[in-house]
Coordinates of C-alpha atoms in Angstrom, one line a residue:
M1 CA -0.2 -0.1 0.1
G2 CA 2.8 2.4 0.8
S3 CA 4.4 2.0 -2.7
Q4 CA 1.4 2.2 -4.6
L5 CA 0.7 5.9 -2.6
L6 CA 4.7 6.4 -3.2
Q7 CA 3.6 6.0 -7.0
Q8 CA 0.7 8.3 -6.9
L9 CA 2.7 11.3 -5.7
R10 CA 5.3 10.8 -7.9
A11 CA 2.7 11.0 -10.6
R12 CA 1.6 13.8 -9.6
Q13 CA 5.1 15.3 -9.2
S14 CA 6.1 14.4 -12.9
K15 CA 2.6 16.1 -14.7
P16 CA 4.0 19.8 -15.7
T17 CA 1.7 22.2 -13.3
P18 CA 0.7 25.3 -15.1
S19 CA 2.6 28.5 -14.3
A20 CA 0.7 31.5 -13.5
E21 CA 1.7 33.2 -16.4
D22 CA 0.0 30.3 -18.5
E23 CA -3.0 30.5 -16.8
G24 CA -3.1 34.2 -16.9
R25 CA -2.2 33.6 -20.9
A26 CA -5.2 31.2 -21.2
L27 CA -7.3 33.2 -19.5
L28 CA -6.3 36.5 -22.0
A29 CA -7.1 34.1 -24.8
A30 CA -10.5 33.4 -23.7
H31 CA -11.5 37.2 -23.4
S32 CA -11.2 37.7 -27.1
S33 CA -14.8 38.5 -28.6
E34 CA -16.9 41.8 -28.7
E35 CA -18.4 41.5 -25.2
A36 CA -14.9 40.9 -23.1
C37 CA -11.8 42.1 -25.3
W38 CA -8.9 41.2 -23.3
V39 CA -5.5 42.4 -24.4
L40 CA -1.9 42.0 -23.3
L41 CA 0.5 45.2 -23.1
E42 CA 4.2 45.4 -21.7
L43 CA 4.6 48.8 -20.1
D44 CA 6.9 49.6 -18.0
G45 CA 8.5 46.3 -17.8
K46 CA 5.3 44.6 -16.8
L47 CA 3.1 42.3 -19.1
R48 CA 0.1 44.4 -18.1
V49 CA -4.0 43.2 -18.9
L50 CA -6.1 45.4 -20.4
D51 CA -10.3 44.9 -20.7
V52 CA -10.4 47.3 -23.7
T53 CA -14.2 46.1 -24.6
A54 CA -15.4 49.6 -23.4
Y55 CA -13.1 51.5 -25.8
L56 CA -14.1 49.6 -28.8
G57 CA -16.3 51.9 -30.0
H58 CA -13.9 54.7 -29.4
H59 CA -10.9 53.8 -31.0
P60 CA -9.5 56.1 -33.6
G61 CA -8.4 53.4 -35.5
G62 CA -11.7 51.7 -35.3
A63 CA -13.1 48.8 -33.3
K64 CA -11.7 46.0 -36.1
I65 CA -7.9 46.3 -35.5
I66 CA -8.7 45.8 -31.8
H67 CA -10.9 43.0 -32.4
R68 CA -8.2 41.3 -34.6
L69 CA -5.6 41.3 -31.5
A70 CA -8.1 40.6 -29.1
G71 CA -6.8 38.2 -26.3
T72 CA -3.0 38.6 -27.6
D73 CA 0.0 40.5 -26.4
I74 CA -0.7 43.5 -28.8
T75 CA 3.1 45.2 -27.3
R76 CA 4.7 45.3 -30.6
P77 CA 1.8 46.6 -33.0
F78 CA 0.8 49.1 -30.5
T79 CA 4.5 50.3 -29.7
D80 CA 6.3 49.4 -33.4
V81 CA 3.8 49.5 -36.0
Y82 CA 1.4 51.7 -35.4
K83 CA 3.1 54.1 -33.2
H84 CA 0.9 55.5 -30.5
S85 CA 1.3 58.5 -28.3
S86 CA 2.1 59.4 -24.9
A87 CA -1.7 60.3 -24.6
A88 CA -2.7 56.7 -25.6
Y89 CA 0.0 55.1 -23.4
L90 CA -1.6 56.9 -20.4
K91 CA -5.1 56.0 -21.7
C92 CA -4.1 52.4 -21.6
R93 CA -4.4 52.6 -17.6
D94 CA -7.4 53.3 -17.4
Y95 CA -8.4 49.8 -18.8
E96 CA -6.2 47.9 -17.1
I97 CA -7.4 44.9 -15.1
A98 CA -4.0 43.3 -14.1
A99 CA -0.9 44.6 -13.6
D100 CA 0.9 41.7 -14.3
I101 CA -0.3 38.5 -16.6
S102 CA 1.1 36.2 -13.7
D103 CA -1.8 38.3 -11.6
V104 CA -4.5 35.1 -11.7
Q105 CA -6.2 36.3 -8.9
K106 CA -7.2 39.7 -10.7
L107 CA -7.6 38.1 -13.8
R108 CA -10.6 35.4 -12.7
L109 CA -12.2 38.1 -10.8
A110 CA -12.1 40.6 -13.9
A111 CA -13.2 37.0 -15.8
T112 CA -15.8 36.5 -13.4
A113 CA -17.2 39.9 -14.0
A114 CA -16.8 39.9 -17.8
A115 CA -19.1 36.8 -17.7
A116 CA -21.9 38.7 -15.6
Y117 CA -21.7 41.3 -18.2
R118 CA -21.9 38.8 -21.0
A119 CA -25.2 37.7 -19.3
R120 CA -26.7 41.0 -19.1
I121 CA -26.3 41.8 -22.3
R122 CA -27.8 38.5 -23.7
S123 CA -30.6 39.0 -21.6
L124 CA -31.0 42.5 -22.6
A125 CA -30.6 41.4 -26.3
Q126 CA -33.5 38.8 -25.7
C127 CA -35.9 41.2 -24.4
L128 CA -35.5 43.4 -27.2
D129 CA -35.9 40.3 -29.4
D130 CA -38.8 39.2 -27.5
S131 CA -40.3 42.9 -27.6
D132 CA -40.2 43.1 -31.5

């Protein structure tokens, strides 16, 4: 019986456990729609997660570019390809939901809030459809 327990413990230890950053990236990738649009951006040396859902309709370049990059690291396009202004960098802070991609606790809370928001939006859409 003792050797069986030891084998089970070894089996558990041999399975790689996802790092906090891996889990954070999975949560980021899961939020890549109009209803929940997250991006990753390196600011001040940290990979920060931004929920830009509310910004989609306000982006000067249009929502389409953000949709294409939703759920991913936008650092290179943001800094090298599109050359955003200092004001744009400051504006990013308004949408920050986690100061680090590894802050899984904050990301889980934000994911829960995003799910509740999506449910409200869908419920509202259903009510509007029913009233037609």
